[in-house]
Amino acid sequence: MEKLDHTERYEVSKNNGTKIAGWSKRDEHLAYAEISLLGIIFIAATIGNFILILVLWNRKKKLSRVYVFMLHLSLADLVVAFFQVLPQLIWDITDVFIGPDPLCRIIKYLQLVGMFASTYMIVVMTMDRCQAVCYPMVTFRKKRALWNSAICTSWSISLILSVPQAFIFSKTKIAPGIFECWAHFIEPWGLVAYVTWISIAIFRIPVVILSICQIKICWEIKMNVFVKKHRKFLAHESQTGVMSRVSSVHCVSKAMIKNVRMTVVTVVSYVTCWTPFFIVQMWAAWSADALDGPVFTILMLLGNLNSCVNPWIYLYFCGDIAHGIKQISKHITNLQ
């Protein structure tokens, strides 16, 4: 086989190493656009999450439960930024994998850890908000430590379920002098099973849980508003049994509603960013006529936007965090 020049390569999905097409010319304009977009995502995700972590860490003794989840979600998003976005950016610049086989396996392992951790941290945070709205006394009795059972479980699951990734991928010679961090699957069903499993574990199951939690939260808030508006009427009708249901509805504070709104926006952002990614992944795995070209590439990159957007959502909703940033800025200015 003749050695390829720098404009030819074996087209692969940089996110999972699966084959898309045969030998092909590299679209340099698309490559430049992809590099630019990944660079912007990496910078925005890194700056946003570092700022949020710094502010939260400075007030770690006073963190509420929702802020503790935000802290760990930012850590997970940094894992995505440094082990998914950055390696993909370098890969696009060099056009081939540069590094030893252990580095290939470690990067691929941490890529999946970041995806799992970021997703499951959103899930446990939403479940915690659901419990806080529906069962506030249970949540009130819980400690506000930097680590709790839900967070430990999320990280543990992420670390364990990502282990197969280190055995699926390895540094592979695809042509004389050309190596890629390549995935090896059992033919003919291995690739389909792999992509389907990732889709179910990281997207489908979490979306179902998030949807159930959001429905319960919305219903509880609706009942709370109903009680406030019709308190006198319900007191008069208490003998009919109507009061038996709504009297157990807890009072939802404005701060709680604000946290719920922030959680809803976070969930909507997660679903919006990751839906196109998993649609094209499943399409590429199951269909012989999979989508290819610039549209495929752009849709594959949208999932990375989630780790970029999350910290800015929190900074928008949490005024005290913005105040903390101003204090840090003043402190840095004084030191200079």
mmCIF file of C-alpha atoms in Angstrom:
data_model
loop_
_atom_site.group_PDB
_atom_site.id
_atom_site.type_symbol
_atom_site.label_atom_id
_atom_site.label_comp_id
_atom_site.label_asym_id
_atom_site.label_seq_id
_atom_site.Cartn_x
_atom_site.Cartn_y
_atom_site.Cartn_z
ATOM 1 C CA MET A 1 0.000 0.000 0.000
ATOM 2 C CA GLU A 2 1.395 3.371 -0.991
ATOM 3 C CA LYS A 3 2.085 5.940 1.695
ATOM 4 C CA LEU A 4 -0.590 8.599 1.972
ATOM 5 C CA ASP A 5 0.200 12.260 1.596
ATOM 6 C CA HIS A 6 -0.964 14.781 4.189
ATOM 7 C CA THR A 7 -4.269 15.417 2.398
ATOM 8 C CA GLU A 8 -5.454 11.821 2.616
ATOM 9 C CA ARG A 9 -6.624 9.886 5.620
ATOM 10 C CA TYR A 10 -8.988 7.244 6.762
ATOM 11 C CA GLU A 11 -12.117 9.090 7.814
ATOM 12 C CA VAL A 12 -13.095 8.305 11.390
ATOM 13 C CA SER A 13 -15.400 9.780 13.935
ATOM 14 C CA LYS A 14 -13.037 11.484 16.362
ATOM 15 C CA ASN A 15 -15.542 10.961 19.172
ATOM 16 C CA ASN A 16 -15.616 7.180 19.072
ATOM 17 C CA GLY A 17 -13.148 6.030 16.435
ATOM 18 C CA THR A 18 -15.741 4.278 14.295
ATOM 19 C CA LYS A 19 -15.434 4.011 10.550
ATOM 20 C CA ILE A 20 -17.512 6.337 8.404
ATOM 21 C CA ALA A 21 -16.131 5.907 4.914
ATOM 22 C CA GLY A 22 -13.129 4.602 3.029
ATOM 23 C CA TRP A 23 -9.965 6.389 1.990
ATOM 24 C CA SER A 24 -10.832 9.995 1.220
ATOM 25 C CA LYS A 25 -9.436 13.434 0.638
ATOM 26 C CA ARG A 26 -9.425 15.646 3.688
ATOM 27 C CA ASP A 27 -11.695 18.656 3.351
ATOM 28 C CA GLU A 28 -9.300 21.358 4.503
ATOM 29 C CA HIS A 29 -12.002 24.038 4.781
ATOM 30 C CA LEU A 30 -14.114 21.761 6.973
ATOM 31 C CA ALA A 31 -11.035 20.869 9.029
ATOM 32 C CA TYR A 32 -10.262 24.548 9.656
ATOM 33 C CA ALA A 33 -13.881 25.207 10.648
ATOM 34 C CA GLU A 34 -13.835 22.224 13.006
ATOM 35 C CA ILE A 35 -10.541 23.322 14.568
ATOM 36 C CA SER A 36 -11.872 26.851 15.080
ATOM 37 C CA LEU A 37 -15.114 25.627 16.658
ATOM 38 C CA LEU A 38 -13.319 23.173 18.941
ATOM 39 C CA GLY A 39 -10.883 25.890 19.979
ATOM 40 C CA ILE A 40 -13.733 28.209 20.947
ATOM 41 C CA ILE A 41 -15.529 25.427 22.837
ATOM 42 C CA PHE A 42 -12.355 24.465 24.714
ATOM 43 C CA ILE A 43 -11.551 28.048 25.744
ATOM 44 C CA ALA A 44 -15.141 28.829 26.800
ATOM 45 C CA ALA A 45 -15.535 25.544 28.720
ATOM 46 C CA THR A 46 -12.172 25.883 30.450
ATOM 47 C CA ILE A 47 -12.583 29.523 31.484
ATOM 48 C CA GLY A 48 -16.224 29.128 32.561
ATOM 49 C CA ASN A 49 -15.695 25.992 34.618
ATOM 50 C CA PHE A 50 -12.442 27.212 36.198
ATOM 51 C CA ILE A 51 -14.116 30.448 37.294
ATOM 52 C CA LEU A 52 -17.095 28.591 38.735
ATOM 53 C CA ILE A 53 -14.914 26.061 40.577
ATOM 54 C CA LEU A 54 -12.712 28.837 41.990
ATOM 55 C CA VAL A 55 -15.697 30.793 43.317
ATOM 56 C CA LEU A 56 -17.395 27.738 44.792
ATOM 57 C CA TRP A 57 -14.196 26.433 46.350
ATOM 58 C CA ASN A 58 -13.555 29.766 48.076
ATOM 59 C CA ARG A 59 -16.909 29.415 49.830
ATOM 60 C CA LYS A 60 -16.807 25.635 50.260
ATOM 61 C CA LYS A 61 -17.844 25.805 53.922
ATOM 62 C CA LYS A 62 -21.075 27.627 53.053
ATOM 63 C CA LEU A 63 -22.152 25.709 49.954
ATOM 64 C CA SER A 64 -25.765 24.617 49.617
ATOM 65 C CA ARG A 65 -26.512 21.171 48.206
ATOM 66 C CA VAL A 66 -27.250 22.494 44.734
ATOM 67 C CA TYR A 67 -23.906 24.346 44.696
ATOM 68 C CA VAL A 68 -22.110 21.144 45.684
ATOM 69 C CA PHE A 69 -23.623 19.424 42.645
ATOM 70 C CA MET A 70 -22.623 22.401 40.492
ATOM 71 C CA LEU A 71 -19.040 22.094 41.745
ATOM 72 C CA HIS A 72 -18.794 18.433 40.744
ATOM 73 C CA LEU A 73 -20.561 19.037 37.437
ATOM 74 C CA SER A 74 -17.951 21.688 36.632
ATOM 75 C CA LEU A 75 -15.195 19.183 37.468
ATOM 76 C CA ALA A 76 -16.809 16.646 35.136
ATOM 77 C CA ASP A 77 -17.105 19.284 32.394
ATOM 78 C CA LEU A 78 -13.399 20.074 32.781
ATOM 79 C CA VAL A 79 -12.665 16.382 32.218
ATOM 80 C CA VAL A 80 -14.685 16.655 29.001
ATOM 81 C CA ALA A 81 -12.810 19.813 27.978
ATOM 82 C CA PHE A 82 -9.297 18.447 28.599
ATOM 83 C CA PHE A 83 -9.752 14.811 27.591
ATOM 84 C CA GLN A 84 -12.384 15.019 24.863
ATOM 85 C CA VAL A 85 -12.353 18.471 23.287
ATOM 86 C CA LEU A 86 -8.601 19.125 23.562
ATOM 87 C CA PRO A 87 -7.430 15.720 22.202
ATOM 88 C CA GLN A 88 -9.935 16.009 19.361
ATOM 89 C CA LEU A 89 -8.625 19.508 18.616
ATOM 90 C CA ILE A 90 -5.022 18.253 18.547
ATOM 91 C CA TRP A 91 -6.087 15.275 16.440
ATOM 92 C CA ASP A 92 -7.703 17.584 13.882
ATOM 93 C CA ILE A 93 -4.581 19.737 13.746
ATOM 94 C CA THR A 94 -2.134 16.837 13.299
ATOM 95 C CA ASP A 95 -4.600 14.698 11.285
ATOM 96 C CA VAL A 96 -3.154 11.547 12.909
ATOM 97 C CA PHE A 97 -2.765 10.252 16.456
ATOM 98 C CA ILE A 98 0.583 11.174 18.008
ATOM 99 C CA GLY A 99 1.523 9.331 21.163
ATOM 100 C CA PRO A 100 2.093 5.834 22.617
ATOM 101 C CA ASP A 101 -0.545 3.145 22.996
ATOM 102 C CA PRO A 102 -1.097 3.755 26.772
ATOM 103 C CA LEU A 103 -1.869 7.420 26.050
ATOM 104 C CA CYS A 104 -4.426 6.359 23.456
ATOM 105 C CA ARG A 105 -6.185 4.073 25.939
ATOM 106 C CA ILE A 106 -6.065 6.610 28.805
ATOM 107 C CA ILE A 107 -7.493 9.409 26.661
ATOM 108 C CA LYS A 108 -10.312 7.239 25.362
ATOM 109 C CA TYR A 109 -11.079 6.032 28.884
ATOM 110 C CA LEU A 110 -11.217 9.567 30.297
ATOM 111 C CA GLN A 111 -13.315 10.760 27.362
ATOM 112 C CA LEU A 112 -16.052 8.357 28.357
ATOM 113 C CA VAL A 113 -15.573 9.115 32.071
ATOM 114 C CA GLY A 114 -16.240 12.780 31.325
ATOM 115 C CA MET A 115 -19.369 12.020 29.313
ATOM 116 C CA PHE A 116 -20.751 9.698 32.002
ATOM 117 C CA ALA A 117 -19.877 11.990 34.907
ATOM 118 C CA SER A 118 -21.256 15.151 33.295
ATOM 119 C CA THR A 119 -24.507 13.397 32.399
ATOM 120 C CA TYR A 120 -25.024 11.601 35.703
ATOM 121 C CA MET A 121 -24.167 14.704 37.723
ATOM 122 C CA ILE A 122 -27.021 16.516 35.953
ATOM 123 C CA VAL A 123 -29.265 13.542 36.717
ATOM 124 C CA VAL A 124 -28.477 13.406 40.453
ATOM 125 C CA MET A 125 -28.720 17.196 40.743
ATOM 126 C CA THR A 126 -32.168 17.119 39.127
ATOM 127 C CA MET A 127 -33.245 14.229 41.359
ATOM 128 C CA ASP A 128 -32.048 16.193 44.395
ATOM 129 C CA ARG A 129 -34.078 19.251 43.304
ATOM 130 C CA CYS A 130 -37.084 16.996 42.750
ATOM 131 C CA GLN A 131 -36.742 15.640 46.270
ATOM 132 C CA ALA A 132 -36.242 19.150 47.667
ATOM 133 C CA VAL A 133 -39.502 20.313 46.092
ATOM 134 C CA CYS A 134 -41.605 17.211 46.737
ATOM 135 C CA TYR A 135 -40.097 16.096 50.073
ATOM 136 C CA PRO A 136 -38.384 19.168 51.599
ATOM 137 C CA MET A 137 -38.061 17.754 55.125
ATOM 138 C CA VAL A 138 -36.059 14.785 53.853
ATOM 139 C CA THR A 139 -33.677 17.097 51.993
ATOM 140 C CA PHE A 140 -33.410 19.455 54.968
ATOM 141 C CA ARG A 141 -31.995 16.661 57.143
ATOM 142 C CA LYS A 142 -29.233 15.868 54.647
ATOM 143 C CA LYS A 143 -25.727 17.170 55.247
ATOM 144 C CA ARG A 144 -24.178 19.773 52.949
ATOM 145 C CA ALA A 145 -20.794 18.083 52.544
ATOM 146 C CA LEU A 146 -18.593 18.436 49.475
ATOM 147 C CA TRP A 147 -19.148 14.725 48.891
ATOM 148 C CA ASN A 148 -22.416 12.871 49.346
ATOM 149 C CA SER A 149 -23.737 9.461 48.373
ATOM 150 C CA ALA A 150 -25.286 10.661 45.092
ATOM 151 C CA ILE A 151 -22.069 12.341 43.928
ATOM 152 C CA CYS A 152 -19.881 9.402 44.964
ATOM 153 C CA THR A 153 -22.225 7.024 43.139
ATOM 154 C CA SER A 154 -22.105 9.144 39.980
ATOM 155 C CA TRP A 155 -18.309 9.247 39.906
ATOM 156 C CA SER A 156 -18.033 5.531 40.751
ATOM 157 C CA ILE A 157 -20.434 4.500 37.987
ATOM 158 C CA SER A 158 -18.621 6.746 35.515
ATOM 159 C CA LEU A 159 -15.212 5.291 36.372
ATOM 160 C CA ILE A 160 -16.425 1.678 36.274
ATOM 161 C CA LEU A 161 -18.590 1.787 33.141
ATOM 162 C CA SER A 162 -15.800 3.477 31.188
ATOM 163 C CA VAL A 163 -13.282 0.663 31.783
ATOM 164 C CA PRO A 164 -14.139 -1.296 28.562
ATOM 165 C CA GLN A 165 -13.107 1.784 26.596
ATOM 166 C CA ALA A 166 -9.456 1.156 27.500
ATOM 167 C CA PHE A 167 -9.641 -2.322 25.951
ATOM 168 C CA ILE A 168 -11.657 -1.400 22.858
ATOM 169 C CA PHE A 169 -9.234 1.301 21.702
ATOM 170 C CA SER A 170 -5.537 0.952 20.959
ATOM 171 C CA LYS A 171 -2.871 2.542 18.806
ATOM 172 C CA THR A 172 -3.185 0.830 15.435
ATOM 173 C CA LYS A 173 -1.135 1.069 12.253
ATOM 174 C CA ILE A 174 -3.554 1.806 9.395
ATOM 175 C CA ALA A 175 -0.930 2.503 6.711
ATOM 176 C CA PRO A 176 2.874 2.640 6.462
ATOM 177 C CA GLY A 177 3.988 5.267 8.956
ATOM 178 C CA ILE A 178 0.422 6.239 9.901
ATOM 179 C CA PHE A 179 -1.161 5.358 13.245
ATOM 180 C CA GLU A 180 -4.584 6.059 14.718
ATOM 181 C CA CYS A 181 -6.180 5.564 18.120
ATOM 182 C CA TRP A 182 -8.449 2.891 16.740
ATOM 183 C CA ALA A 183 -11.403 0.893 18.028
ATOM 184 C CA HIS A 184 -11.587 -2.854 17.404
ATOM 185 C CA PHE A 185 -15.036 -4.475 17.440
ATOM 186 C CA ILE A 186 -16.314 -7.999 17.028
ATOM 187 C CA GLU A 187 -17.755 -8.283 13.521
ATOM 188 C CA PRO A 188 -20.451 -7.788 12.482
ATOM 189 C CA TRP A 189 -22.375 -6.711 15.592
ATOM 190 C CA GLY A 190 -19.705 -5.183 17.840
ATOM 191 C CA LEU A 191 -19.956 -1.605 16.610
ATOM 192 C CA VAL A 192 -23.757 -1.574 16.734
ATOM 193 C CA ALA A 193 -23.765 -3.006 20.267
ATOM 194 C CA TYR A 194 -21.163 -0.482 21.425
ATOM 195 C CA VAL A 195 -22.920 2.611 20.047
ATOM 196 C CA THR A 196 -26.332 1.386 21.214
ATOM 197 C CA TRP A 197 -25.047 0.730 24.731
ATOM 198 C CA ILE A 198 -23.432 4.182 24.938
ATOM 199 C CA SER A 199 -26.644 5.779 23.672
ATOM 200 C CA ILE A 200 -28.766 3.969 26.252
ATOM 201 C CA ALA A 201 -26.414 4.497 29.217
ATOM 202 C CA ILE A 202 -25.468 8.122 28.597
ATOM 203 C CA PHE A 203 -28.562 9.519 26.905
ATOM 204 C CA ARG A 204 -31.774 7.481 26.837
ATOM 205 C CA ILE A 205 -31.928 6.348 30.472
ATOM 206 C CA PRO A 206 -30.854 9.774 31.821
ATOM 207 C CA VAL A 207 -33.435 11.553 29.628
ATOM 208 C CA VAL A 208 -36.204 9.303 30.988
ATOM 209 C CA ILE A 209 -35.142 10.005 34.596
ATOM 210 C CA LEU A 210 -34.814 13.745 33.934
ATOM 211 C CA SER A 211 -38.238 13.855 32.290
ATOM 212 C CA ILE A 212 -39.920 12.091 35.219
ATOM 213 C CA CYS A 213 -38.247 14.427 37.722
ATOM 214 C CA GLN A 214 -39.223 17.545 35.795
ATOM 215 C CA ILE A 215 -42.834 16.386 35.495
ATOM 216 C CA LYS A 216 -42.999 15.769 39.264
ATOM 217 C CA ILE A 217 -41.418 19.158 39.991
ATOM 218 C CA CYS A 218 -43.824 20.999 37.683
ATOM 219 C CA TRP A 219 -46.802 19.192 39.177
ATOM 220 C CA GLU A 220 -45.732 19.986 42.739
ATOM 221 C CA ILE A 221 -45.180 23.668 41.939
ATOM 222 C CA LYS A 222 -48.525 23.808 40.150
ATOM 223 C CA MET A 223 -50.246 22.368 43.219
ATOM 224 C CA ASN A 224 -48.357 24.816 45.423
ATOM 225 C CA VAL A 225 -49.588 27.770 43.380
ATOM 226 C CA PHE A 226 -53.071 26.305 43.427
ATOM 227 C CA VAL A 227 -53.034 26.141 47.235
ATOM 228 C CA LYS A 228 -51.825 29.716 47.596
ATOM 229 C CA LYS A 229 -54.494 31.099 45.267
ATOM 230 C CA HIS A 230 -57.394 29.105 46.689
ATOM 231 C CA ARG A 231 -56.492 28.763 50.364
ATOM 232 C CA LYS A 232 -59.739 30.260 51.642
ATOM 233 C CA PHE A 233 -61.863 28.282 49.248
ATOM 234 C CA LEU A 234 -60.095 25.024 50.127
ATOM 235 C CA ALA A 235 -60.538 25.699 53.842
ATOM 236 C CA HIS A 236 -64.257 26.044 53.262
ATOM 237 C CA GLU A 237 -64.336 22.822 51.250
ATOM 238 C CA SER A 238 -62.181 20.815 53.647
ATOM 239 C CA GLN A 239 -65.114 18.644 54.663
ATOM 240 C CA THR A 240 -65.437 17.314 51.069
ATOM 241 C CA GLY A 241 -61.959 15.785 51.128
ATOM 242 C CA VAL A 242 -60.415 18.210 48.664
ATOM 243 C CA MET A 243 -58.158 19.512 51.394
ATOM 244 C CA SER A 244 -56.659 16.089 52.050
ATOM 245 C CA ARG A 245 -54.447 16.239 48.988
ATOM 246 C CA VAL A 246 -53.477 19.876 48.774
ATOM 247 C CA SER A 247 -52.917 20.404 52.490
ATOM 248 C CA SER A 248 -49.887 18.160 52.194
ATOM 249 C CA VAL A 249 -48.414 20.354 49.477
ATOM 250 C CA HIS A 250 -45.308 22.091 50.797
ATOM 251 C CA CYS A 251 -44.629 25.783 50.414
ATOM 252 C CA VAL A 252 -42.065 26.331 47.670
ATOM 253 C CA SER A 253 -39.888 29.384 48.283
ATOM 254 C CA LYS A 254 -38.762 31.842 45.615
ATOM 255 C CA ALA A 255 -35.163 30.644 46.051
ATOM 256 C CA MET A 256 -36.273 27.067 45.461
ATOM 257 C CA ILE A 257 -38.177 28.051 42.319
ATOM 258 C CA LYS A 258 -35.080 29.880 41.069
ATOM 259 C CA ASN A 259 -32.982 26.739 41.580
ATOM 260 C CA VAL A 260 -35.625 24.682 39.806
ATOM 261 C CA ARG A 261 -35.574 27.076 36.845
ATOM 262 C CA MET A 262 -31.800 26.784 36.686
ATOM 263 C CA THR A 263 -32.084 22.994 36.735
ATOM 264 C CA VAL A 264 -34.704 23.052 33.968
ATOM 265 C CA VAL A 265 -32.472 25.197 31.752
ATOM 266 C CA THR A 266 -29.549 22.841 32.453
ATOM 267 C CA VAL A 267 -31.638 19.818 31.440
ATOM 268 C CA VAL A 268 -32.949 21.531 28.297
ATOM 269 C CA SER A 269 -29.376 22.480 27.368
ATOM 270 C CA TYR A 270 -28.220 18.883 27.914
ATOM 271 C CA VAL A 271 -30.987 17.408 25.741
ATOM 272 C CA THR A 272 -30.532 20.052 23.022
ATOM 273 C CA CYS A 273 -26.768 19.554 22.777
ATOM 274 C CA TRP A 274 -26.633 15.762 22.965
ATOM 275 C CA THR A 275 -29.705 14.758 20.925
ATOM 276 C CA PRO A 276 -28.116 15.482 17.484
ATOM 277 C CA PHE A 277 -24.911 13.731 18.566
ATOM 278 C CA PHE A 278 -26.610 10.481 19.517
ATOM 279 C CA ILE A 279 -28.982 10.587 16.551
ATOM 280 C CA VAL A 280 -26.104 10.660 14.043
ATOM 281 C CA GLN A 281 -24.142 8.108 16.093
ATOM 282 C CA MET A 282 -27.026 5.639 15.998
ATOM 283 C CA TRP A 283 -27.689 6.424 12.350
ATOM 284 C CA ALA A 284 -24.040 5.783 11.440
ATOM 285 C CA ALA A 285 -24.011 2.497 13.375
ATOM 286 C CA TRP A 286 -27.340 1.067 12.189
ATOM 287 C CA SER A 287 -27.752 2.442 8.680
ATOM 288 C CA ALA A 288 -25.748 1.581 5.608
ATOM 289 C CA ASP A 289 -26.643 5.001 4.163
ATOM 290 C CA ALA A 290 -25.359 7.046 7.080
ATOM 291 C CA LEU A 291 -25.115 10.808 6.936
ATOM 292 C CA ASP A 292 -21.642 11.990 5.931
ATOM 293 C CA GLY A 293 -19.773 15.205 5.239
ATOM 294 C CA PRO A 294 -19.908 18.651 6.900
ATOM 295 C CA VAL A 295 -23.379 18.168 8.405
ATOM 296 C CA PHE A 296 -22.292 14.965 10.144
ATOM 297 C CA THR A 297 -19.147 16.625 11.508
ATOM 298 C CA ILE A 298 -20.981 19.673 12.874
ATOM 299 C CA LEU A 299 -23.689 17.572 14.531
ATOM 300 C CA MET A 300 -21.013 15.410 16.171
ATOM 301 C CA LEU A 301 -19.476 18.511 17.736
ATOM 302 C CA LEU A 302 -22.698 19.809 19.280
ATOM 303 C CA GLY A 303 -22.467 17.454 22.254
ATOM 304 C CA ASN A 304 -19.289 19.203 23.416
ATOM 305 C CA LEU A 305 -21.205 22.467 23.687
ATOM 306 C CA ASN A 306 -22.977 21.178 26.791
ATOM 307 C CA SER A 307 -19.809 21.352 28.900
ATOM 308 C CA CYS A 308 -19.228 24.841 27.528
ATOM 309 C CA VAL A 309 -22.727 26.139 28.313
ATOM 310 C CA ASN A 310 -23.284 24.716 31.826
ATOM 311 C CA PRO A 311 -21.081 27.121 33.854
ATOM 312 C CA TRP A 312 -22.516 30.178 32.130
ATOM 313 C CA ILE A 313 -26.048 29.023 32.964
ATOM 314 C CA TYR A 314 -25.122 28.907 36.647
ATOM 315 C CA LEU A 315 -23.376 32.274 36.508
ATOM 316 C CA TYR A 316 -26.521 33.770 34.997
ATOM 317 C CA PHE A 317 -28.930 32.362 37.585
ATOM 318 C CA CYS A 318 -26.780 32.666 40.717
ATOM 319 C CA GLY A 319 -26.240 36.303 41.622
ATOM 320 C CA ASP A 320 -24.124 35.423 44.662
ATOM 321 C CA ILE A 321 -21.690 33.556 42.419
ATOM 322 C CA ALA A 322 -21.369 36.632 40.216
ATOM 323 C CA HIS A 323 -20.701 38.633 43.402
ATOM 324 C CA GLY A 324 -18.010 36.132 44.337
ATOM 325 C CA ILE A 325 -16.340 36.631 40.955
ATOM 326 C CA LYS A 326 -16.268 40.402 41.527
ATOM 327 C CA GLN A 327 -14.645 39.890 44.928
ATOM 328 C CA ILE A 328 -11.973 37.615 43.444
ATOM 329 C CA SER A 329 -11.340 40.152 40.683
ATOM 330 C CA LYS A 330 -10.916 42.942 43.237
ATOM 331 C CA HIS A 331 -8.541 40.755 45.270
ATOM 332 C CA ILE A 332 -6.410 40.031 42.199
ATOM 333 C CA THR A 333 -6.398 43.739 41.296
ATOM 334 C CA ASN A 334 -5.250 44.693 44.808
ATOM 335 C CA LEU A 335 -2.432 42.157 44.651
ATOM 336 C CA GLN A 336 -1.206 43.706 41.421
#
